[in-house]
mmCIF file of C-alpha atoms in Angstrom:
data_model
loop_
_atom_site.group_PDB
_atom_site.id
_atom_site.type_symbol
_atom_site.label_atom_id
_atom_site.label_comp_id
_atom_site.label_asym_id
_atom_site.label_seq_id
_atom_site.Cartn_x
_atom_site.Cartn_y
_atom_site.Cartn_z
ATOM 1 C CA MET Z 1 -44.344 -14.653 -37.827
ATOM 2 C CA ALA Z 2 -41.703 -13.186 -35.521
ATOM 3 C CA CYS Z 3 -39.008 -15.199 -37.293
ATOM 4 C CA ARG Z 4 -40.186 -13.866 -40.649
ATOM 5 C CA ILE Z 5 -40.035 -10.285 -39.369
ATOM 6 C CA VAL Z 6 -36.483 -10.826 -38.149
ATOM 7 C CA VAL Z 7 -35.452 -12.155 -41.574
ATOM 8 C CA LEU Z 8 -37.058 -9.196 -43.356
ATOM 9 C CA VAL Z 9 -35.370 -6.732 -41.025
ATOM 10 C CA PHE Z 10 -32.010 -8.444 -41.641
ATOM 11 C CA LEU Z 11 -32.445 -8.302 -45.412
ATOM 12 C CA ALA Z 12 -33.511 -4.666 -45.205
ATOM 13 C CA ALA Z 13 -30.420 -3.879 -43.167
ATOM 14 C CA LEU Z 14 -28.245 -5.497 -45.817
ATOM 15 C CA ALA Z 15 -29.939 -3.466 -48.518
ATOM 16 C CA LEU Z 16 -29.434 -0.216 -46.594
ATOM 17 C CA ALA Z 17 -25.797 -1.105 -45.955
ATOM 18 C CA ALA Z 18 -25.310 -1.676 -49.668
ATOM 19 C CA GLN Z 19 -26.639 1.794 -50.447
ATOM 20 C CA GLY Z 20 -25.514 3.711 -47.382
ATOM 21 C CA ASP Z 21 -22.144 4.089 -45.704
ATOM 22 C CA ASP Z 22 -20.729 1.052 -47.507
ATOM 23 C CA PRO Z 23 -19.331 1.300 -51.062
ATOM 24 C CA ALA Z 24 -21.709 2.914 -53.534
ATOM 25 C CA ALA Z 25 -20.552 0.398 -56.098
ATOM 26 C CA LYS Z 26 -22.312 -2.380 -54.170
ATOM 27 C CA LYS Z 27 -25.440 -1.600 -56.152
ATOM 28 C CA LYS Z 28 -23.677 -3.354 -59.042
ATOM 29 C CA GLN Z 29 -21.918 -6.012 -56.996
ATOM 30 C CA MET Z 30 -23.314 -9.509 -56.734
ATOM 31 C CA SER Z 31 -22.706 -12.685 -54.832
ATOM 32 C CA THR Z 32 -20.886 -15.453 -56.659
ATOM 33 C CA GLN Z 33 -24.031 -17.581 -56.705
ATOM 34 C CA GLY Z 34 -25.836 -14.689 -58.364
ATOM 35 C CA ARG Z 35 -23.118 -14.395 -61.000
ATOM 36 C CA LEU Z 36 -23.236 -18.118 -61.691
ATOM 37 C CA GLN Z 37 -26.942 -17.881 -62.483
ATOM 38 C CA GLN Z 38 -26.320 -15.357 -65.263
ATOM 39 C CA PRO Z 39 -25.580 -16.353 -68.886
ATOM 40 C CA GLY Z 40 -22.025 -16.444 -70.174
ATOM 41 C CA TRP Z 41 -18.772 -17.586 -68.628
ATOM 42 C CA TRP Z 42 -17.838 -17.037 -64.987
ATOM 43 C CA PRO Z 43 -15.261 -18.875 -62.862
ATOM 44 C CA ARG Z 44 -16.696 -22.083 -61.332
ATOM 45 C CA LYS Z 45 -19.350 -22.416 -64.041
ATOM 46 C CA ALA Z 46 -20.253 -26.058 -64.444
ATOM 47 C CA ALA Z 47 -22.418 -26.255 -67.566
ATOM 48 C CA SER Z 48 -19.724 -26.984 -70.172
ATOM 49 C CA ALA Z 49 -18.801 -30.505 -71.223
ATOM 50 C CA ARG Z 50 -15.331 -31.855 -70.436
ATOM 51 C CA SER Z 51 -14.650 -32.125 -74.178
ATOM 52 C CA GLU Z 52 -14.938 -28.321 -74.443
ATOM 53 C CA TYR Z 53 -11.754 -27.937 -72.388
ATOM 54 C CA THR Z 54 -8.439 -28.258 -74.175
ATOM 55 C CA GLY Z 55 -5.859 -28.031 -71.357
ATOM 56 C CA PRO Z 56 -2.955 -25.614 -70.709
ATOM 57 C CA ALA Z 57 -0.578 -27.286 -73.179
ATOM 58 C CA ALA Z 58 -2.804 -26.278 -76.100
ATOM 59 C CA CYS Z 59 -2.992 -22.695 -74.791
ATOM 60 C CA ALA Z 60 0.792 -22.555 -74.520
ATOM 61 C CA GLN Z 61 1.193 -23.193 -78.249
ATOM 62 C CA CYS Z 62 0.149 -19.592 -78.945
ATOM 63 C CA HIS Z 63 0.650 -17.960 -75.552
ATOM 64 C CA SER Z 64 4.001 -19.443 -74.562
ATOM 65 C CA ASP Z 65 5.327 -16.478 -72.561
ATOM 66 C CA VAL Z 66 2.185 -16.073 -70.465
ATOM 67 C CA ALA Z 67 1.846 -19.834 -69.966
ATOM 68 C CA ARG Z 68 5.461 -20.113 -68.825
ATOM 69 C CA THR Z 69 5.210 -17.442 -66.138
ATOM 70 C CA GLN Z 70 1.755 -18.567 -64.991
ATOM 71 C CA LYS Z 71 3.163 -22.028 -64.297
ATOM 72 C CA GLU Z 72 5.427 -20.421 -61.693
ATOM 73 C CA SER Z 73 2.547 -18.706 -59.888
ATOM 74 C CA ALA Z 74 0.882 -19.967 -56.717
ATOM 75 C CA MET Z 75 -2.390 -20.454 -58.607
ATOM 76 C CA ALA Z 76 -0.684 -23.059 -60.766
ATOM 77 C CA ARG Z 77 0.107 -25.070 -57.621
ATOM 78 C CA THR Z 78 -3.231 -25.018 -55.805
ATOM 79 C CA SER Z 79 -3.868 -28.720 -56.247
ATOM 80 C CA SER Z 80 -2.174 -32.030 -56.962
ATOM 81 C CA THR Z 81 -2.691 -35.682 -56.341
ATOM 82 C CA ALA Z 82 -1.477 -36.731 -52.909
ATOM 83 C CA GLY Z 83 1.355 -38.715 -54.461
ATOM 84 C CA LYS Z 84 2.766 -35.517 -55.996
ATOM 85 C CA SER Z 85 2.376 -33.376 -52.879
ATOM 86 C CA PHE Z 86 5.619 -31.652 -51.919
ATOM 87 C CA ALA Z 87 4.716 -31.690 -48.232
ATOM 88 C CA LEU Z 88 3.829 -35.377 -48.159
ATOM 89 C CA THR Z 89 6.749 -36.643 -50.230
ATOM 90 C CA SER Z 90 9.510 -34.327 -48.979
ATOM 91 C CA PHE Z 91 8.783 -33.755 -45.326
ATOM 92 C CA ASP Z 92 10.651 -36.026 -42.929
ATOM 93 C CA GLN Z 93 8.017 -36.061 -40.196
ATOM 94 C CA LYS Z 94 5.931 -39.078 -41.168
ATOM 95 C CA LYS Z 95 4.560 -39.708 -37.683
ATOM 96 C CA PHE Z 96 2.737 -37.073 -35.655
ATOM 97 C CA ASP Z 97 -0.075 -36.599 -33.164
ATOM 98 C CA VAL Z 98 -3.176 -34.464 -33.577
ATOM 99 C CA GLY Z 99 -5.483 -34.319 -30.570
ATOM 100 C CA PRO Z 100 -5.982 -37.836 -29.220
ATOM 101 C CA PHE Z 101 -4.865 -39.516 -32.460
ATOM 102 C CA GLN Z 102 -1.598 -40.740 -33.915
ATOM 103 C CA TYR Z 103 -1.003 -40.551 -37.664
ATOM 104 C CA HIS Z 104 1.551 -42.369 -39.763
ATOM 105 C CA LEU Z 105 2.017 -41.350 -43.396
ATOM 106 C CA GLN Z 106 3.082 -43.937 -45.926
ATOM 107 C CA GLY Z 107 3.437 -43.697 -49.675
ATOM 108 C CA SER Z 108 5.422 -43.082 -52.793
ATOM 109 C CA ALA Z 109 5.395 -40.830 -55.834
ATOM 110 C CA GLU Z 110 2.243 -42.568 -57.022
ATOM 111 C CA SER Z 111 0.009 -42.735 -53.965
ATOM 112 C CA PHE Z 112 -0.192 -41.925 -50.273
ATOM 113 C CA THR Z 113 -2.118 -43.362 -47.367
ATOM 114 C CA TYR Z 114 -2.245 -42.564 -43.690
ATOM 115 C CA ARG Z 115 -2.676 -44.910 -40.773
ATOM 116 C CA LEU Z 116 -4.685 -43.554 -37.881
ATOM 117 C CA SER Z 117 -4.497 -45.153 -34.448
ATOM 118 C CA SER Z 118 -5.809 -44.528 -30.980
ATOM 119 C CA GLY Z 119 -5.042 -47.024 -28.273
ATOM 120 C CA THR Z 120 -5.364 -50.513 -29.713
ATOM 121 C CA GLN Z 121 -7.600 -49.495 -32.622
ATOM 122 C CA SER Z 122 -6.450 -48.289 -36.023
ATOM 123 C CA ILE Z 123 -7.699 -47.640 -39.548
ATOM 124 C CA SER Z 124 -6.022 -46.722 -42.833
ATOM 125 C CA GLU Z 125 -7.248 -44.394 -45.550
ATOM 126 C CA PRO Z 126 -5.846 -43.519 -48.996
ATOM 127 C CA LEU Z 127 -5.289 -39.835 -49.701
ATOM 128 C CA GLY Z 128 -6.638 -38.567 -53.009
ATOM 129 C CA TRP Z 129 -5.846 -34.867 -53.436
ATOM 130 C CA ALA Z 130 -3.708 -32.189 -51.823
ATOM 131 C CA PHE Z 131 -5.251 -28.706 -51.812
ATOM 132 C CA GLY Z 132 -3.083 -25.651 -51.171
ATOM 133 C CA THR Z 133 0.531 -24.704 -51.821
ATOM 134 C CA GLU Z 134 3.614 -25.815 -49.969
ATOM 135 C CA LYS Z 135 4.421 -22.142 -49.271
ATOM 136 C CA VAL Z 136 1.368 -21.731 -47.034
ATOM 137 C CA GLY Z 137 -0.278 -25.037 -46.226
ATOM 138 C CA GLN Z 138 -2.060 -28.090 -47.545
ATOM 139 C CA THR Z 139 -5.199 -29.964 -46.617
ATOM 140 C CA TYR Z 140 -5.991 -33.393 -48.010
ATOM 141 C CA VAL Z 141 -9.166 -34.892 -49.420
ATOM 142 C CA PHE Z 142 -9.996 -38.552 -49.896
ATOM 143 C CA GLU Z 143 -12.946 -40.508 -51.223
ATOM 144 C CA LYS Z 144 -14.667 -43.300 -49.312
ATOM 145 C CA ASP Z 145 -17.953 -45.100 -49.976
ATOM 146 C CA GLY Z 146 -18.900 -42.550 -52.615
ATOM 147 C CA GLY Z 147 -18.352 -39.549 -50.325
ATOM 148 C CA LEU Z 148 -15.579 -36.968 -50.084
ATOM 149 C CA TYR Z 149 -13.768 -36.286 -46.816
ATOM 150 C CA GLU Z 150 -11.384 -33.589 -45.608
ATOM 151 C CA THR Z 151 -8.544 -34.911 -43.455
ATOM 152 C CA ALA Z 152 -8.396 -33.887 -39.815
ATOM 153 C CA PHE Z 153 -4.733 -32.965 -40.263
ATOM 154 C CA SER Z 154 -3.080 -30.416 -42.549
ATOM 155 C CA TYR Z 155 0.448 -29.298 -43.344
ATOM 156 C CA PHE Z 156 1.424 -25.756 -42.326
ATOM 157 C CA GLU Z 157 4.589 -24.155 -43.649
ATOM 158 C CA GLY Z 158 4.675 -21.784 -40.662
ATOM 159 C CA LEU Z 159 4.878 -24.783 -38.338
ATOM 160 C CA HIS Z 160 7.104 -26.817 -40.651
ATOM 161 C CA GLY Z 161 4.882 -29.746 -39.896
ATOM 162 C CA PHE Z 162 1.398 -31.143 -39.521
ATOM 163 C CA ALA Z 163 -1.345 -29.977 -37.191
ATOM 164 C CA GLN Z 164 -5.106 -30.052 -36.801
ATOM 165 C CA THR Z 165 -7.156 -28.801 -39.731
ATOM 166 C CA PRO Z 166 -8.998 -25.590 -38.746
ATOM 167 C CA GLY Z 167 -12.667 -26.151 -38.058
ATOM 168 C CA ILE Z 168 -12.365 -29.830 -37.156
ATOM 169 C CA ASN Z 169 -12.818 -30.528 -33.445
ATOM 170 C CA LEU Z 170 -10.849 -33.550 -32.293
ATOM 171 C CA VAL Z 171 -10.793 -32.823 -28.577
ATOM 172 C CA PRO Z 172 -13.907 -34.070 -26.748
ATOM 173 C CA LEU Z 173 -15.771 -31.537 -24.647
ATOM 174 C CA PRO Z 174 -16.158 -32.230 -20.891
ATOM 175 C CA ASP Z 175 -18.734 -34.914 -20.091
ATOM 176 C CA ARG Z 176 -18.972 -35.911 -23.753
ATOM 177 C CA VAL Z 177 -18.311 -39.310 -25.285
ATOM 178 C CA PRO Z 178 -14.710 -39.422 -26.581
ATOM 179 C CA VAL Z 179 -14.327 -38.730 -30.288
ATOM 180 C CA THR Z 180 -14.166 -41.812 -32.488
ATOM 181 C CA LEU Z 181 -11.620 -43.006 -35.002
ATOM 182 C CA ARG Z 182 -14.064 -42.074 -37.736
ATOM 183 C CA ARG Z 183 -13.956 -38.450 -36.564
ATOM 184 C CA GLY Z 184 -10.171 -38.584 -36.624
ATOM 185 C CA ALA Z 185 -10.213 -39.933 -40.158
ATOM 186 C CA GLY Z 186 -11.804 -36.808 -41.558
ATOM 187 C CA ARG Z 187 -14.816 -34.573 -41.970
ATOM 188 C CA PRO Z 188 -17.412 -35.406 -44.640
ATOM 189 C CA LEU Z 189 -17.703 -32.605 -47.161
ATOM 190 C CA GLU Z 190 -21.188 -31.383 -47.962
ATOM 191 C CA LYS Z 191 -22.025 -31.187 -51.658
ATOM 192 C CA GLN Z 192 -21.706 -27.399 -51.917
ATOM 193 C CA THR Z 193 -18.466 -27.346 -49.934
ATOM 194 C CA ALA Z 194 -16.904 -30.090 -52.043
ATOM 195 C CA GLU Z 195 -17.882 -28.317 -55.246
ATOM 196 C CA GLY Z 196 -16.358 -25.073 -53.972
ATOM 197 C CA CYS Z 197 -13.089 -26.748 -52.980
ATOM 198 C CA PHE Z 198 -12.631 -28.591 -56.245
ATOM 199 C CA THR Z 199 -13.707 -25.792 -58.586
ATOM 200 C CA CYS Z 200 -11.555 -23.140 -56.897
ATOM 201 C CA HIS Z 201 -8.438 -25.293 -56.656
ATOM 202 C CA ASN Z 202 -8.718 -26.928 -60.089
ATOM 203 C CA THR Z 203 -9.844 -26.445 -63.682
ATOM 204 C CA ALA Z 204 -12.844 -28.240 -65.214
ATOM 205 C CA ALA Z 205 -13.628 -29.975 -61.932
ATOM 206 C CA MET Z 206 -17.343 -29.608 -62.624
ATOM 207 C CA THR Z 207 -18.631 -30.383 -66.104
ATOM 208 C CA ASP Z 208 -22.119 -31.111 -67.412
ATOM 209 C CA GLY Z 209 -23.364 -29.750 -64.091
ATOM 210 C CA LYS Z 210 -21.657 -32.439 -62.013
ATOM 211 C CA LEU Z 211 -18.498 -32.693 -59.933
ATOM 212 C CA ASP Z 212 -16.072 -35.014 -61.739
ATOM 213 C CA PRO Z 213 -12.745 -35.190 -59.846
ATOM 214 C CA SER Z 214 -11.468 -38.077 -61.977
ATOM 215 C CA HIS Z 215 -11.269 -35.918 -65.123
ATOM 216 C CA LEU Z 216 -10.287 -32.513 -63.752
ATOM 217 C CA ILE Z 217 -7.227 -30.484 -64.774
ATOM 218 C CA PRO Z 218 -5.136 -29.991 -61.608
ATOM 219 C CA SER Z 219 -4.688 -26.455 -60.246
ATOM 220 C CA VAL Z 220 -5.827 -23.126 -61.643
ATOM 221 C CA THR Z 221 -4.809 -23.112 -65.304
ATOM 222 C CA CYS Z 222 -5.812 -20.913 -68.255
ATOM 223 C CA GLU Z 223 -9.356 -22.202 -68.675
ATOM 224 C CA ALA Z 224 -10.248 -21.755 -65.005
ATOM 225 C CA CYS Z 225 -10.461 -18.016 -65.698
ATOM 226 C CA HIS Z 226 -10.846 -17.805 -69.478
ATOM 227 C CA GLY Z 227 -13.403 -20.578 -69.827
ATOM 228 C CA PRO Z 228 -13.372 -23.689 -72.037
ATOM 229 C CA GLY Z 229 -10.908 -23.141 -74.865
ATOM 230 C CA ALA Z 230 -11.276 -26.063 -77.285
ATOM 231 C CA GLN Z 231 -13.411 -24.093 -79.728
ATOM 232 C CA HIS Z 232 -11.097 -21.086 -79.541
ATOM 233 C CA ALA Z 233 -7.989 -23.241 -80.102
ATOM 234 C CA SER Z 234 -9.616 -24.959 -83.067
ATOM 235 C CA ALA Z 235 -10.566 -21.610 -84.606
ATOM 236 C CA GLU Z 236 -7.015 -20.297 -84.144
ATOM 237 C CA ARG Z 237 -5.512 -23.375 -85.776
ATOM 238 C CA SER Z 238 -7.868 -22.895 -88.722
ATOM 239 C CA ALA Z 239 -7.079 -19.154 -88.841
ATOM 240 C CA LEU Z 240 -10.768 -18.321 -88.633
ATOM 241 C CA ALA Z 241 -11.786 -14.704 -88.219
ATOM 242 C CA GLY Z 242 -13.232 -13.880 -84.811
ATOM 243 C CA ALA Z 243 -11.434 -16.687 -83.000
ATOM 244 C CA GLU Z 244 -11.143 -14.384 -79.964
ATOM 245 C CA ASP Z 245 -14.923 -14.470 -79.627
ATOM 246 C CA PHE Z 246 -14.713 -18.115 -78.549
ATOM 247 C CA ILE Z 247 -12.737 -17.356 -75.377
ATOM 248 C CA PHE Z 248 -13.469 -15.142 -72.381
ATOM 249 C CA ASN Z 249 -11.166 -12.185 -71.710
ATOM 250 C CA PRO Z 250 -11.547 -10.759 -68.171
ATOM 251 C CA ARG Z 251 -9.790 -7.600 -69.357
ATOM 252 C CA ARG Z 252 -13.103 -6.512 -70.874
ATOM 253 C CA LEU Z 253 -14.834 -6.450 -67.500
ATOM 254 C CA GLY Z 254 -15.685 -3.228 -65.709
ATOM 255 C CA PRO Z 255 -14.182 -2.522 -62.263
ATOM 256 C CA VAL Z 256 -17.057 -3.990 -60.238
ATOM 257 C CA GLU Z 257 -17.295 -7.105 -62.386
ATOM 258 C CA SER Z 258 -13.499 -7.490 -62.356
ATOM 259 C CA VAL Z 259 -13.287 -7.615 -58.564
ATOM 260 C CA ASP Z 260 -16.323 -9.894 -58.323
ATOM 261 C CA PHE Z 261 -14.638 -12.112 -60.927
ATOM 262 C CA CYS Z 262 -11.654 -12.735 -58.648
ATOM 263 C CA GLY Z 263 -14.112 -12.964 -55.763
ATOM 264 C CA SER Z 264 -15.606 -16.110 -57.282
ATOM 265 C CA CYS Z 265 -12.993 -18.000 -55.310
ATOM 266 C CA HIS Z 266 -11.520 -15.294 -53.089
ATOM 267 C CA ARG Z 267 -15.019 -14.200 -51.924
ATOM 268 C CA THR Z 268 -16.816 -10.991 -52.749
ATOM 269 C CA TRP Z 269 -18.377 -8.523 -50.309
ATOM 270 C CA TRP Z 270 -21.772 -10.160 -50.780
ATOM 271 C CA ASP Z 271 -20.342 -13.659 -50.355
ATOM 272 C CA VAL Z 272 -19.027 -12.730 -46.920
ATOM 273 C CA MET Z 273 -22.098 -10.762 -45.875
ATOM 274 C CA LEU Z 274 -24.550 -13.499 -46.857
ATOM 275 C CA THR Z 275 -22.624 -16.109 -44.873
ATOM 276 C CA GLU Z 276 -22.266 -13.685 -41.943
ATOM 277 C CA GLU Z 277 -18.569 -14.466 -41.585
ATOM 278 C CA VAL Z 278 -16.607 -12.496 -39.032
ATOM 279 C CA GLY Z 279 -13.124 -12.438 -37.610
ATOM 280 C CA VAL Z 280 -9.911 -13.835 -38.969
ATOM 281 C CA THR Z 281 -11.527 -15.822 -41.800
ATOM 282 C CA THR Z 282 -12.219 -12.591 -43.708
ATOM 283 C CA VAL Z 283 -8.488 -11.829 -43.918
ATOM 284 C CA LEU Z 284 -8.263 -14.214 -46.869
ATOM 285 C CA ALA Z 285 -11.320 -12.673 -48.552
ATOM 286 C CA VAL Z 286 -9.329 -9.969 -50.320
ATOM 287 C CA PRO Z 287 -12.060 -8.847 -52.785
ATOM 288 C CA TYR Z 288 -14.394 -8.404 -49.813
ATOM 289 C CA ARG Z 289 -11.824 -6.268 -48.036
ATOM 290 C CA LEU Z 290 -11.159 -4.217 -51.171
ATOM 291 C CA GLU Z 291 -14.855 -3.651 -51.829
ATOM 292 C CA LYS Z 292 -15.267 -2.640 -48.194
ATOM 293 C CA SER Z 293 -12.441 -0.075 -48.314
ATOM 294 C CA ARG Z 294 -12.907 3.694 -48.424
ATOM 295 C CA CYS Z 295 -10.924 3.910 -51.676
ATOM 296 C CA TRP Z 296 -13.369 1.590 -53.419
ATOM 297 C CA GLY Z 297 -16.322 3.466 -51.964
ATOM 298 C CA ASN Z 298 -15.074 6.694 -53.512
ATOM 299 C CA GLY Z 299 -15.578 5.108 -56.899
ATOM 300 C CA ASP Z 300 -12.021 5.027 -58.251
ATOM 301 C CA SER Z 301 -12.410 2.609 -61.153
ATOM 302 C CA ARG Z 302 -8.653 1.985 -61.333
ATOM 303 C CA ILE Z 303 -8.636 0.095 -58.032
ATOM 304 C CA THR Z 304 -9.143 -3.560 -58.881
ATOM 305 C CA CYS Z 305 -7.306 -6.768 -58.017
ATOM 306 C CA VAL Z 306 -5.361 -6.737 -61.278
ATOM 307 C CA ALA Z 307 -4.246 -3.144 -60.729
ATOM 308 C CA CYS Z 308 -1.714 -4.570 -58.280
ATOM 309 C CA HIS Z 309 -1.482 -8.262 -59.148
ATOM 310 C CA ASP Z 310 -0.845 -9.863 -62.540
ATOM 311 C CA PRO Z 311 -2.572 -13.268 -62.400
ATOM 312 C CA HIS Z 312 -0.103 -14.594 -64.978
ATOM 313 C CA GLN Z 313 2.910 -13.797 -62.796
ATOM 314 C CA PRO Z 314 4.144 -15.112 -59.445
ATOM 315 C CA LEU Z 315 2.991 -12.977 -56.535
ATOM 316 C CA VAL Z 316 5.397 -10.110 -55.805
ATOM 317 C CA GLN Z 317 6.496 -10.357 -52.167
ATOM 318 C CA ASP Z 318 8.474 -7.101 -51.956
ATOM 319 C CA ALA Z 319 6.177 -4.482 -50.410
ATOM 320 C CA ALA Z 320 8.185 -1.632 -51.961
ATOM 321 C CA ALA Z 321 7.304 -2.937 -55.419
ATOM 322 C CA TYR Z 322 3.712 -1.792 -54.832
ATOM 323 C CA ASP Z 323 4.575 1.781 -53.813
ATOM 324 C CA GLN Z 324 4.326 3.285 -57.283
ATOM 325 C CA ARG Z 325 1.054 1.516 -57.979
ATOM 326 C CA CYS Z 326 -0.430 2.872 -54.771
ATOM 327 C CA LEU Z 327 0.833 6.394 -55.439
ATOM 328 C CA SER Z 328 -0.511 6.406 -58.991
#
């Protein structure tokens, strides 16, 4: 009974926060899971069949300028097979230590494996996918015995090398049994975590309600945001009236929905609150930080993610380039 009261008090506090000194717009905001339960398209939706996706090459036939610049953006490089990873194939440091383990990377343009050793014992695992960009960092995922695993090591551009993946503990605590080779190989990904990783870093990673890494479209391409486009492309080729009705245009969204839309992968205010995240991890949750700001709380409908960032263009790094947008 006491536990139930605590839960009710916590939920009530969240509700008051949403209507009190936090942004007034939160009454319209939703968590990503809430959005995914609603009808219509939303990033990370999994109901469509793989055949309903057409791929970025088909989109580029009519939208060549947008497709060309989007290919240069960071979103277009959020995922690749391990064999095409810039960090793995180009970096000279093929041997490195993380915690009590020694890693040795081996591979070619087609595939990559790593050999893990500790003392006289060793194992080898193939790497499947590289998630993240070479400009920030990459973490690797591999499949074994029907499960997906996140490697215990990642590449960090700031370090110009490999180091321990955040959140994976490889150093045994005092008076504990030393960590095993299996721990050093990687962390098993829970179903929800794996689905989040693959759907945010790729296009069409989940179809027919199931995660299907073998048939995904690498990285964030057109249909990751605009939804399956095969029907739209077919209608355009046939010059049918109303072809635009077969594709989703985020431009039509209101301010709250627009920020929540980007928050599907970058995390909304509710996403962060419901997971009770604190500290440095919220720095990357930009929609959360925007929706938490005083400017957003004052109800200025012009302040959205796309007011400053064009998702079809590479990210502008020059801070001065944003001055006029802020002043307007």
